[in-house]
PDB file of N, CA and C in Angstrom:
ATOM      1  N   ALA A   1       0.813  -1.199   0.000  1.00  0.00           N
ATOM      2  CA  ALA A   1       0.000   0.000   0.000  1.00  0.00           C
ATOM      3  C   ALA A   1       0.847   1.248   0.000  1.00  0.00           C
ATOM      4  N   VAL A   2       2.129   1.123   0.259  1.00  0.00           N
ATOM      5  CA  VAL A   2       2.984   2.297   0.273  1.00  0.00           C
ATOM      6  C   VAL A   2       2.894   3.025  -1.054  1.00  0.00           C
ATOM      7  N   GLY A   3       2.932   2.294  -2.170  1.00  0.00           N
ATOM      8  CA  GLY A   3       2.833   2.903  -3.482  1.00  0.00           C
ATOM      9  C   GLY A   3       1.435   3.399  -3.810  1.00  0.00           C
ATOM     10  N   LEU A   4       0.449   3.016  -3.032  1.00  0.00           N
ATOM     11  CA  LEU A   4      -0.936   3.399  -3.312  1.00  0.00           C
ATOM     12  C   LEU A   4      -1.396   4.609  -2.515  1.00  0.00           C
ATOM     13  N   ILE A   5      -0.680   4.976  -1.487  1.00  0.00           N
ATOM     14  CA  ILE A   5      -1.147   5.981  -0.537  1.00  0.00           C
ATOM     15  C   ILE A   5      -1.524   7.298  -1.205  1.00  0.00           C
ATOM     16  N   ASN A   6      -0.738   7.771  -2.144  1.00  0.00           N
ATOM     17  CA  ASN A   6      -0.978   9.079  -2.749  1.00  0.00           C
ATOM     18  C   ASN A   6      -1.817   9.018  -4.019  1.00  0.00           C
ATOM     19  N   ASP A   7      -2.392   7.891  -4.335  1.00  0.00           N
ATOM     20  CA  ASP A   7      -3.214   7.758  -5.529  1.00  0.00           C
ATOM     21  C   ASP A   7      -4.653   8.139  -5.177  1.00  0.00           C
ATOM     22  N   PRO A   8      -5.168   9.227  -5.721  1.00  0.00           N
ATOM     23  CA  PRO A   8      -6.519   9.680  -5.359  1.00  0.00           C
ATOM     24  C   PRO A   8      -7.625   8.722  -5.814  1.00  0.00           C
ATOM     25  N   ARG A   9      -7.317   7.799  -6.714  1.00  0.00           N
ATOM     26  CA  ARG A   9      -8.323   6.841  -7.187  1.00  0.00           C
ATOM     27  C   ARG A   9      -8.533   5.692  -6.213  1.00  0.00           C
ATOM     28  N   VAL A  10      -7.663   5.568  -5.222  1.00  0.00           N
ATOM     29  CA  VAL A  10      -7.680   4.412  -4.329  1.00  0.00           C
ATOM     30  C   VAL A  10      -8.364   4.752  -3.013  1.00  0.00           C
ATOM     31  N   THR A  11      -9.281   3.896  -2.619  1.00  0.00           N
ATOM     32  CA  THR A  11      -9.928   4.008  -1.309  1.00  0.00           C
ATOM     33  C   THR A  11      -9.719   2.693  -0.578  1.00  0.00           C
ATOM     34  N   TYR A  12      -9.926   2.714   0.729  1.00  0.00           N
ATOM     35  CA  TYR A  12      -9.703   1.532   1.555  1.00  0.00           C
ATOM     36  C   TYR A  12     -10.923   1.244   2.423  1.00  0.00           C
ATOM     37  N   THR A  13     -11.065  -0.023   2.783  1.00  0.00           N
ATOM     38  CA  THR A  13     -12.112  -0.426   3.708  1.00  0.00           C
ATOM     39  C   THR A  13     -11.561  -1.499   4.637  1.00  0.00           C
ATOM     40  N   ASP A  14     -12.132  -1.564   5.839  1.00  0.00           N
ATOM     41  CA  ASP A  14     -11.818  -2.638   6.781  1.00  0.00           C
ATOM     42  C   ASP A  14     -12.966  -3.643   6.847  1.00  0.00           C
ATOM     43  N   ASP A  15     -13.987  -3.426   6.058  1.00  0.00           N
ATOM     44  CA  ASP A  15     -15.184  -4.259   6.061  1.00  0.00           C
ATOM     45  C   ASP A  15     -14.939  -5.552   5.283  1.00  0.00           C
ATOM     46  N   ALA A  16     -14.844  -6.664   6.000  1.00  0.00           N
ATOM     47  CA  ALA A  16     -14.573  -7.958   5.361  1.00  0.00           C
ATOM     48  C   ALA A  16     -15.686  -8.386   4.424  1.00  0.00           C
ATOM     49  N   SER A  17     -16.891  -7.873   4.626  1.00  0.00           N
ATOM     50  CA  SER A  17     -17.998  -8.254   3.740  1.00  0.00           C
ATOM     51  C   SER A  17     -17.838  -7.640   2.349  1.00  0.00           C
ATOM     52  N   ALA A  18     -16.936  -6.680   2.209  1.00  0.00           N
ATOM     53  CA  ALA A  18     -16.713  -6.041   0.916  1.00  0.00           C
ATOM     54  C   ALA A  18     -15.684  -6.795   0.074  1.00  0.00           C
ATOM     55  N   THR A  19     -15.169  -7.910   0.591  1.00  0.00           N
ATOM     56  CA  THR A  19     -14.149  -8.649  -0.154  1.00  0.00           C
ATOM     57  C   THR A  19     -14.786  -9.588  -1.165  1.00  0.00           C
ATOM     58  N   GLY A  20     -13.987  -9.975  -2.140  1.00  0.00           N
ATOM     59  CA  GLY A  20     -14.484 -10.858  -3.191  1.00  0.00           C
ATOM     60  C   GLY A  20     -13.367 -11.670  -3.809  1.00  0.00           C
ATOM     61  N   ILE A  21     -13.556 -12.017  -5.055  1.00  0.00           N
ATOM     62  CA  ILE A  21     -12.595 -12.875  -5.750  1.00  0.00           C
ATOM     63  C   ILE A  21     -11.237 -12.191  -5.925  1.00  0.00           C
ATOM     64  N   ALA A  22     -11.231 -10.879  -6.126  1.00  0.00           N
ATOM     65  CA  ALA A  22      -9.957 -10.170  -6.309  1.00  0.00           C
ATOM     66  C   ALA A  22      -9.070 -10.322  -5.071  1.00  0.00           C
ATOM     67  N   GLU A  23      -9.678 -10.263  -3.903  1.00  0.00           N
ATOM     68  CA  GLU A  23      -8.912 -10.421  -2.659  1.00  0.00           C
ATOM     69  C   GLU A  23      -8.399 -11.856  -2.507  1.00  0.00           C
ATOM     70  N   GLU A  24      -9.220 -12.815  -2.906  1.00  0.00           N
ATOM     71  CA  GLU A  24      -8.789 -14.217  -2.833  1.00  0.00           C
ATOM     72  C   GLU A  24      -7.621 -14.481  -3.782  1.00  0.00           C
ATOM     73  N   VAL A  25      -7.656 -13.875  -4.948  1.00  0.00           N
ATOM     74  CA  VAL A  25      -6.567 -14.035  -5.916  1.00  0.00           C
ATOM     75  C   VAL A  25      -5.285 -13.430  -5.349  1.00  0.00           C
ATOM     76  N   LEU A  26      -5.386 -12.244  -4.750  1.00  0.00           N
ATOM     77  CA  LEU A  26      -4.190 -11.627  -4.175  1.00  0.00           C
ATOM     78  C   LEU A  26      -3.668 -12.452  -3.003  1.00  0.00           C
ATOM     79  N   ARG A  27      -4.555 -12.967  -2.160  1.00  0.00           N
ATOM     80  CA  ARG A  27      -4.115 -13.835  -1.050  1.00  0.00           C
ATOM     81  C   ARG A  27      -3.359 -15.052  -1.582  1.00  0.00           C
ATOM     82  N   ALA A  28      -3.889 -15.673  -2.614  1.00  0.00           N
ATOM     83  CA  ALA A  28      -3.239 -16.846  -3.209  1.00  0.00           C
ATOM     84  C   ALA A  28      -1.883 -16.474  -3.806  1.00  0.00           C
ATOM     85  N   SER A  29      -1.802 -15.304  -4.411  1.00  0.00           N
ATOM     86  CA  SER A  29      -0.538 -14.840  -4.987  1.00  0.00           C
ATOM     87  C   SER A  29       0.499 -14.600  -3.895  1.00  0.00           C
ATOM     88  N   ILE A  30       0.060 -14.069  -2.769  1.00  0.00           N
ATOM     89  CA  ILE A  30       0.972 -13.848  -1.645  1.00  0.00           C
ATOM     90  C   ILE A  30       1.499 -15.188  -1.139  1.00  0.00           C
ATOM     91  N   CYS A  31       0.624 -16.160  -0.974  1.00  0.00           N
ATOM     92  CA  CYS A  31       1.048 -17.497  -0.512  1.00  0.00           C
ATOM     93  C   CYS A  31       2.017 -18.132  -1.496  1.00  0.00           C
ATOM     94  N   ARG A  32       1.725 -18.004  -2.779  1.00  0.00           N
ATOM     95  CA  ARG A  32       2.607 -18.568  -3.805  1.00  0.00           C
ATOM     96  C   ARG A  32       3.968 -17.883  -3.778  1.00  0.00           C
ATOM     97  N   ALA A  33       3.992 -16.567  -3.612  1.00  0.00           N
ATOM     98  CA  ALA A  33       5.259 -15.833  -3.564  1.00  0.00           C
ATOM     99  C   ALA A  33       6.092 -16.252  -2.352  1.00  0.00           C
ATOM    100  N   ILE A  34       5.435 -16.477  -1.227  1.00  0.00           N
ATOM    101  CA  ILE A  34       6.151 -16.924  -0.029  1.00  0.00           C
ATOM    102  C   ILE A  34       6.852 -18.252  -0.315  1.00  0.00           C
ATOM    103  N   GLU A  35       6.127 -19.199  -0.872  1.00  0.00           N
ATOM    104  CA  GLU A  35       6.697 -20.527  -1.135  1.00  0.00           C
ATOM    105  C   GLU A  35       7.801 -20.472  -2.187  1.00  0.00           C
ATOM    106  N   GLU A  36       7.559 -19.765  -3.273  1.00  0.00           N
ATOM    107  CA  GLU A  36       8.565 -19.684  -4.339  1.00  0.00           C
ATOM    108  C   GLU A  36       9.822 -18.967  -3.864  1.00  0.00           C
ATOM    109  N   THR A  37       9.660 -17.934  -3.069  1.00  0.00           N
ATOM    110  CA  THR A  37      10.814 -17.205  -2.548  1.00  0.00           C
ATOM    111  C   THR A  37      11.587 -18.067  -1.552  1.00  0.00           C
ATOM    112  N   ARG A  38      10.879 -18.798  -0.723  1.00  0.00           N
ATOM    113  CA  ARG A  38      11.534 -19.697   0.235  1.00  0.00           C
ATOM    114  C   ARG A  38      12.387 -20.724  -0.494  1.00  0.00           C
ATOM    115  N   VAL A  39      11.818 -21.339  -1.511  1.00  0.00           N
ATOM    116  CA  VAL A  39      12.556 -22.344  -2.281  1.00  0.00           C
ATOM    117  C   VAL A  39      13.787 -21.716  -2.937  1.00  0.00           C
ATOM    118  N   SER A  40      13.636 -20.525  -3.485  1.00  0.00           N
ATOM    119  CA  SER A  40      14.765 -19.833  -4.125  1.00  0.00           C
ATOM    120  C   SER A  40      15.866 -19.527  -3.122  1.00  0.00           C
ATOM    121  N   TYR A  41      15.511 -19.005  -1.974  1.00  0.00           N
ATOM    122  CA  TYR A  41      16.523 -18.675  -0.962  1.00  0.00           C
ATOM    123  C   TYR A  41      17.219 -19.924  -0.446  1.00  0.00           C
ATOM    124  N   GLU A  42      16.458 -20.994  -0.224  1.00  0.00           N
ATOM    125  CA  GLU A  42      17.072 -22.231   0.260  1.00  0.00           C
ATOM    126  C   GLU A  42      18.054 -22.802  -0.751  1.00  0.00           C
ATOM    127  N   SER A  43      17.840 -22.533  -2.027  1.00  0.00           N
ATOM    128  CA  SER A  43      18.738 -22.993  -3.089  1.00  0.00           C
ATOM    129  C   SER A  43      19.805 -21.958  -3.410  1.00  0.00           C
ATOM    130  N   MET A  44      19.815 -20.871  -2.632  1.00  0.00           N
ATOM    131  CA  MET A  44      20.762 -19.767  -2.806  1.00  0.00           C
ATOM    132  C   MET A  44      20.663 -19.127  -4.197  1.00  0.00           C
ATOM    133  N   ARG A  45      19.444 -19.072  -4.728  1.00  0.00           N
ATOM    134  CA  ARG A  45      19.175 -18.393  -5.997  1.00  0.00           C
ATOM    135  C   ARG A  45      18.573 -17.026  -5.662  1.00  0.00           C
ATOM    136  N   TRP A  46      19.444 -16.105  -5.299  1.00  0.00           N
ATOM    137  CA  TRP A  46      19.027 -14.811  -4.769  1.00  0.00           C
ATOM    138  C   TRP A  46      18.261 -13.985  -5.797  1.00  0.00           C
ATOM    139  N   ARG A  47      18.721 -13.996  -7.036  1.00  0.00           N
ATOM    140  CA  ARG A  47      18.044 -13.212  -8.075  1.00  0.00           C
ATOM    141  C   ARG A  47      16.617 -13.720  -8.287  1.00  0.00           C
ATOM    142  N   GLU A  48      16.465 -15.024  -8.312  1.00  0.00           N
ATOM    143  CA  GLU A  48      15.132 -15.613  -8.467  1.00  0.00           C
ATOM    144  C   GLU A  48      14.255 -15.294  -7.249  1.00  0.00           C
ATOM    145  N   GLY A  49      14.852 -15.312  -6.060  1.00  0.00           N
ATOM    146  CA  GLY A  49      14.112 -14.943  -4.855  1.00  0.00           C
ATOM    147  C   GLY A  49      13.631 -13.506  -4.914  1.00  0.00           C
ATOM    148  N   LEU A  50      14.495 -12.621  -5.396  1.00  0.00           N
ATOM    149  CA  LEU A  50      14.110 -11.215  -5.547  1.00  0.00           C
ATOM    150  C   LEU A  50      12.994 -11.076  -6.576  1.00  0.00           C
ATOM    151  N   LYS A  51      13.087 -11.814  -7.656  1.00  0.00           N
ATOM    152  CA  LYS A  51      12.042 -11.772  -8.688  1.00  0.00           C
ATOM    153  C   LYS A  51      10.701 -12.203  -8.099  1.00  0.00           C
ATOM    154  N   ASN A  52      10.704 -13.315  -7.358  1.00  0.00           N
ATOM    155  CA  ASN A  52       9.456 -13.830  -6.792  1.00  0.00           C
ATOM    156  C   ASN A  52       8.947 -12.980  -5.632  1.00  0.00           C
ATOM    157  N   GLY A  53       9.848 -12.543  -4.764  1.00  0.00           N
ATOM    158  CA  GLY A  53       9.454 -11.828  -3.558  1.00  0.00           C
ATOM    159  C   GLY A  53       9.176 -10.350  -3.757  1.00  0.00           C
ATOM    160  N   PHE A  54       9.655  -9.799  -4.871  1.00  0.00           N
ATOM    161  CA  PHE A  54       9.402  -8.383  -5.102  1.00  0.00           C
ATOM    162  C   PHE A  54       8.677  -8.141  -6.425  1.00  0.00           C
ATOM    163  N   PHE A  55       9.335  -8.427  -7.528  1.00  0.00           N
ATOM    164  CA  PHE A  55       8.786  -8.031  -8.827  1.00  0.00           C
ATOM    165  C   PHE A  55       7.466  -8.719  -9.148  1.00  0.00           C
ATOM    166  N   THR A  56       7.409 -10.027  -8.994  1.00  0.00           N
ATOM    167  CA  THR A  56       6.170 -10.743  -9.289  1.00  0.00           C
ATOM    168  C   THR A  56       5.065 -10.337  -8.326  1.00  0.00           C
ATOM    169  N   LEU A  57       5.410 -10.221  -7.055  1.00  0.00           N
ATOM    170  CA  LEU A  57       4.418  -9.838  -6.053  1.00  0.00           C
ATOM    171  C   LEU A  57       3.918  -8.414  -6.285  1.00  0.00           C
ATOM    172  N   GLN A  58       4.801  -7.498  -6.671  1.00  0.00           N
ATOM    173  CA  GLN A  58       4.376  -6.136  -6.995  1.00  0.00           C
ATOM    174  C   GLN A  58       3.409  -6.142  -8.175  1.00  0.00           C
ATOM    175  N   GLY A  59       3.695  -6.973  -9.167  1.00  0.00           N
ATOM    176  CA  GLY A  59       2.810  -7.077 -10.317  1.00  0.00           C
ATOM    177  C   GLY A  59       1.420  -7.555  -9.921  1.00  0.00           C
ATOM    178  N   GLU A  60       1.365  -8.502  -8.996  1.00  0.00           N
ATOM    179  CA  GLU A  60       0.070  -8.985  -8.505  1.00  0.00           C
ATOM    180  C   GLU A  60      -0.677  -7.884  -7.743  1.00  0.00           C
ATOM    181  N   ARG A  61       0.062  -7.124  -6.954  1.00  0.00           N
ATOM    182  CA  ARG A  61      -0.554  -5.998  -6.237  1.00  0.00           C
ATOM    183  C   ARG A  61      -1.083  -4.952  -7.223  1.00  0.00           C
ATOM    184  N   ASP A  62      -0.306  -4.677  -8.264  1.00  0.00           N
ATOM    185  CA  ASP A  62      -0.742  -3.716  -9.283  1.00  0.00           C
ATOM    186  C   ASP A  62      -2.001  -4.202  -9.989  1.00  0.00           C
ATOM    187  N   HIS A  63      -2.066  -5.491 -10.261  1.00  0.00           N
ATOM    188  CA  HIS A  63      -3.259  -6.066 -10.901  1.00  0.00           C
ATOM    189  C   HIS A  63      -4.476  -5.893  -9.982  1.00  0.00           C
ATOM    190  N   TYR A  64      -4.298  -6.170  -8.701  1.00  0.00           N
ATOM    191  CA  TYR A  64      -5.377  -5.989  -7.715  1.00  0.00           C
ATOM    192  C   TYR A  64      -5.818  -4.521  -7.672  1.00  0.00           C
ATOM    193  N   ARG A  65      -4.863  -3.610  -7.662  1.00  0.00           N
ATOM    194  CA  ARG A  65      -5.184  -2.174  -7.651  1.00  0.00           C
ATOM    195  C   ARG A  65      -6.004  -1.802  -8.878  1.00  0.00           C
ATOM    196  N   ASP A  66      -5.579  -2.279 -10.040  1.00  0.00           N
ATOM    197  CA  ASP A  66      -6.296  -1.955 -11.279  1.00  0.00           C
ATOM    198  C   ASP A  66      -7.725  -2.488 -11.260  1.00  0.00           C
ATOM    199  N   ILE A  67      -7.889  -3.712 -10.768  1.00  0.00           N
ATOM    200  CA  ILE A  67      -9.245  -4.290 -10.680  1.00  0.00           C
ATOM    201  C   ILE A  67     -10.118  -3.446  -9.755  1.00  0.00           C
ATOM    202  N   CYS A  68      -9.568  -3.066  -8.597  1.00  0.00           N
ATOM    203  CA  CYS A  68     -10.352  -2.266  -7.645  1.00  0.00           C
ATOM    204  C   CYS A  68     -10.717  -0.904  -8.226  1.00  0.00           C
ATOM    205  N   ILE A  69      -9.787  -0.274  -8.892  1.00  0.00           N
ATOM    206  CA  ILE A  69     -10.052   1.053  -9.460  1.00  0.00           C
ATOM    207  C   ILE A  69     -11.099   0.956 -10.564  1.00  0.00           C
ATOM    208  N   LYS A  70     -10.935  -0.015 -11.467  1.00  0.00           N
ATOM    209  CA  LYS A  70     -11.875  -0.145 -12.585  1.00  0.00           C
ATOM    210  C   LYS A  70     -13.283  -0.514 -12.132  1.00  0.00           C
ATOM    211  N   SER A  71     -13.377  -1.279 -11.050  1.00  0.00           N
ATOM    212  CA  SER A  71     -14.700  -1.687 -10.572  1.00  0.00           C
ATOM    213  C   SER A  71     -15.269  -0.728  -9.526  1.00  0.00           C
ATOM    214  N   GLY A  72     -14.475   0.269  -9.110  1.00  0.00           N
ATOM    215  CA  GLY A  72     -14.944   1.230  -8.121  1.00  0.00           C
ATOM    216  C   GLY A  72     -15.007   0.675  -6.708  1.00  0.00           C
ATOM    217  N   ARG A  73     -14.321  -0.439  -6.471  1.00  0.00           N
ATOM    218  CA  ARG A  73     -14.325  -1.071  -5.146  1.00  0.00           C
ATOM    219  C   ARG A  73     -13.143  -0.572  -4.327  1.00  0.00           C
ATOM    220  N   PRO A  74     -13.311  -0.484  -3.018  1.00  0.00           N
ATOM    221  CA  PRO A  74     -12.182  -0.100  -2.175  1.00  0.00           C
ATOM    222  C   PRO A  74     -11.214  -1.264  -1.970  1.00  0.00           C
ATOM    223  N   HIS A  75      -9.975  -0.938  -1.685  1.00  0.00           N
ATOM    224  CA  HIS A  75      -8.985  -1.945  -1.323  1.00  0.00           C
ATOM    225  C   HIS A  75      -9.290  -2.422   0.091  1.00  0.00           C
ATOM    226  N   TYR A  76      -9.054  -3.680   0.338  1.00  0.00           N
ATOM    227  CA  TYR A  76      -9.262  -4.244   1.674  1.00  0.00           C
ATOM    228  C   TYR A  76      -7.990  -3.998   2.487  1.00  0.00           C
ATOM    229  N   ARG A  77      -8.070  -3.048   3.430  1.00  0.00           N
ATOM    230  CA  ARG A  77      -6.899  -2.587   4.175  1.00  0.00           C
ATOM    231  C   ARG A  77      -6.118  -3.713   4.868  1.00  0.00           C
ATOM    232  N   PRO A  78      -6.765  -4.660   5.567  1.00  0.00           N
ATOM    233  CA  PRO A  78      -5.985  -5.726   6.208  1.00  0.00           C
ATOM    234  C   PRO A  78      -5.177  -6.564   5.201  1.00  0.00           C
ATOM    235  N   LEU A  79      -5.702  -6.744   4.012  1.00  0.00           N
ATOM    236  CA  LEU A  79      -4.971  -7.489   3.001  1.00  0.00           C
ATOM    237  C   LEU A  79      -3.779  -6.693   2.494  1.00  0.00           C
ATOM    238  N   MET A  80      -3.948  -5.393   2.343  1.00  0.00           N
ATOM    239  CA  MET A  80      -2.830  -4.565   1.897  1.00  0.00           C
ATOM    240  C   MET A  80      -1.732  -4.519   2.959  1.00  0.00           C
ATOM    241  N   ARG A  81      -2.121  -4.500   4.224  1.00  0.00           N
ATOM    242  CA  ARG A  81      -1.122  -4.554   5.298  1.00  0.00           C
ATOM    243  C   ARG A  81      -0.382  -5.892   5.270  1.00  0.00           C
ATOM    244  N   ARG A  82      -1.135  -6.973   5.058  1.00  0.00           N
ATOM    245  CA  ARG A  82      -0.516  -8.299   4.958  1.00  0.00           C
ATOM    246  C   ARG A  82       0.464  -8.336   3.789  1.00  0.00           C
ATOM    247  N   PHE A  83       0.086  -7.745   2.668  1.00  0.00           N
ATOM    248  CA  PHE A  83       0.963  -7.672   1.505  1.00  0.00           C
ATOM    249  C   PHE A  83       2.282  -6.990   1.865  1.00  0.00           C
ATOM    250  N   ILE A  84       2.198  -5.858   2.534  1.00  0.00           N
ATOM    251  CA  ILE A  84       3.414  -5.114   2.895  1.00  0.00           C
ATOM    252  C   ILE A  84       4.261  -5.925   3.869  1.00  0.00           C
ATOM    253  N   GLU A  85       3.639  -6.511   4.883  1.00  0.00           N
ATOM    254  CA  GLU A  85       4.386  -7.311   5.858  1.00  0.00           C
ATOM    255  C   GLU A  85       5.114  -8.465   5.178  1.00  0.00           C
ATOM    256  N   VAL A  86       4.427  -9.173   4.306  1.00  0.00           N
ATOM    257  CA  VAL A  86       5.044 -10.309   3.618  1.00  0.00           C
ATOM    258  C   VAL A  86       6.181  -9.834   2.728  1.00  0.00           C
ATOM    259  N   GLN A  87       5.954  -8.765   1.988  1.00  0.00           N
ATOM    260  CA  GLN A  87       7.010  -8.300   1.095  1.00  0.00           C
ATOM    261  C   GLN A  87       8.243  -7.852   1.877  1.00  0.00           C
ATOM    262  N   VAL A  88       8.049  -7.195   2.994  1.00  0.00           N
ATOM    263  CA  VAL A  88       9.181  -6.784   3.823  1.00  0.00           C
ATOM    264  C   VAL A  88       9.944  -8.011   4.317  1.00  0.00           C
ATOM    265  N   LEU A  89       9.231  -9.014   4.780  1.00  0.00           N
ATOM    266  CA  LEU A  89       9.894 -10.229   5.271  1.00  0.00           C
ATOM    267  C   LEU A  89      10.614 -10.972   4.151  1.00  0.00           C
ATOM    268  N   LEU A  90      10.032 -11.009   2.968  1.00  0.00           N
ATOM    269  CA  LEU A  90      10.670 -11.698   1.854  1.00  0.00           C
ATOM    270  C   LEU A  90      11.922 -10.976   1.365  1.00  0.00           C
ATOM    271  N   LEU A  91      11.952  -9.672   1.515  1.00  0.00           N
ATOM    272  CA  LEU A  91      13.110  -8.900   1.063  1.00  0.00           C
ATOM    273  C   LEU A  91      14.172  -8.725   2.143  1.00  0.00           C
ATOM    274  N   ALA A  92      13.856  -9.042   3.374  1.00  0.00           N
ATOM    275  CA  ALA A  92      14.795  -8.841   4.484  1.00  0.00           C
ATOM    276  C   ALA A  92      16.154  -9.514   4.282  1.00  0.00           C
ATOM    277  N   PRO A  93      16.222 -10.726   3.738  1.00  0.00           N
ATOM    278  CA  PRO A  93      17.559 -11.323   3.543  1.00  0.00           C
ATOM    279  C   PRO A  93      18.421 -10.582   2.528  1.00  0.00           C
ATOM    280  N   ILE A  94      17.796  -9.862   1.607  1.00  0.00           N
ATOM    281  CA  ILE A  94      18.545  -9.172   0.550  1.00  0.00           C
ATOM    282  C   ILE A  94      18.824  -7.716   0.924  1.00  0.00           C
ATOM    283  N   CYS A  95      17.856  -7.056   1.526  1.00  0.00           N
ATOM    284  CA  CYS A  95      18.038  -5.642   1.913  1.00  0.00           C
ATOM    285  C   CYS A  95      17.544  -5.451   3.350  1.00  0.00           C
ATOM    286  N   PRO A  96      18.329  -5.919   4.312  1.00  0.00           N
ATOM    287  CA  PRO A  96      17.883  -5.917   5.708  1.00  0.00           C
ATOM    288  C   PRO A  96      17.661  -4.524   6.302  1.00  0.00           C
ATOM    289  N   HIS A  97      18.462  -3.535   5.915  1.00  0.00           N
ATOM    290  CA  HIS A  97      18.302  -2.209   6.503  1.00  0.00           C
ATOM    291  C   HIS A  97      16.986  -1.569   6.073  1.00  0.00           C
ATOM    292  N   TRP A  98      16.658  -1.713   4.791  1.00  0.00           N
ATOM    293  CA  TRP A  98      15.380  -1.197   4.292  1.00  0.00           C
ATOM    294  C   TRP A  98      14.222  -1.905   4.978  1.00  0.00           C
ATOM    295  N   ALA A  99      14.309  -3.230   5.066  1.00  0.00           N
ATOM    296  CA  ALA A  99      13.230  -4.016   5.676  1.00  0.00           C
ATOM    297  C   ALA A  99      13.025  -3.613   7.142  1.00  0.00           C
ATOM    298  N   GLU A 100      14.124  -3.407   7.856  1.00  0.00           N
ATOM    299  CA  GLU A 100      14.007  -2.994   9.253  1.00  0.00           C
ATOM    300  C   GLU A 100      13.342  -1.625   9.369  1.00  0.00           C
ATOM    301  N   HIS A 101      13.729  -0.714   8.483  1.00  0.00           N
ATOM    302  CA  HIS A 101      13.130   0.634   8.498  1.00  0.00           C
ATOM    303  C   HIS A 101      11.614   0.558   8.264  1.00  0.00           C
ATOM    304  N   ILE A 102      11.201  -0.184   7.256  1.00  0.00           N
ATOM    305  CA  ILE A 102       9.774  -0.299   6.950  1.00  0.00           C
ATOM    306  C   ILE A 102       9.051  -0.952   8.119  1.00  0.00           C
ATOM    307  N   TRP A 103       9.622  -2.020   8.661  1.00  0.00           N
ATOM    308  CA  TRP A 103       8.975  -2.772   9.750  1.00  0.00           C
ATOM    309  C   TRP A 103       8.795  -1.899  10.986  1.00  0.00           C
ATOM    310  N   GLN A 104       9.831  -1.134  11.338  1.00  0.00           N
ATOM    311  CA  GLN A 104       9.784  -0.357  12.577  1.00  0.00           C
ATOM    312  C   GLN A 104       9.120   1.005  12.415  1.00  0.00           C
ATOM    313  N   ASP A 105       9.371   1.676  11.295  1.00  0.00           N
ATOM    314  CA  ASP A 105       8.932   3.058  11.174  1.00  0.00           C
ATOM    315  C   ASP A 105       7.688   3.273  10.329  1.00  0.00           C
ATOM    316  N   VAL A 106       7.351   2.325   9.462  1.00  0.00           N
ATOM    317  CA  VAL A 106       6.204   2.516   8.584  1.00  0.00           C
ATOM    318  C   VAL A 106       5.019   1.677   9.017  1.00  0.00           C
ATOM    319  N   LEU A 107       5.281   0.407   9.370  1.00  0.00           N
ATOM    320  CA  LEU A 107       4.166  -0.476   9.760  1.00  0.00           C
ATOM    321  C   LEU A 107       3.694  -0.240  11.147  1.00  0.00           C
TER     322      LEU A 107
END
């Protein structure tokens, strides 16, 4: 959500009843990114881990944002927080100082 904060087209809700298939797709993408990044790191394939833990996951978040904007639906705030937490944890082995800053000062 850090990249979404200043976008005037984006709204947020904490109402779980407002969730739908778009949220389920993003949740599944987050779970898949966690597993793929874990496998990459365990195999010491750092570039692949970065691709899965950052670039692919960002693309999924962007897709979710586009769906919400086009349909006029608000973003589900707890899911966006989960997205940020997971991305910070997945990037911590590669950029620990940035991850610590986000974890302590932004979240």
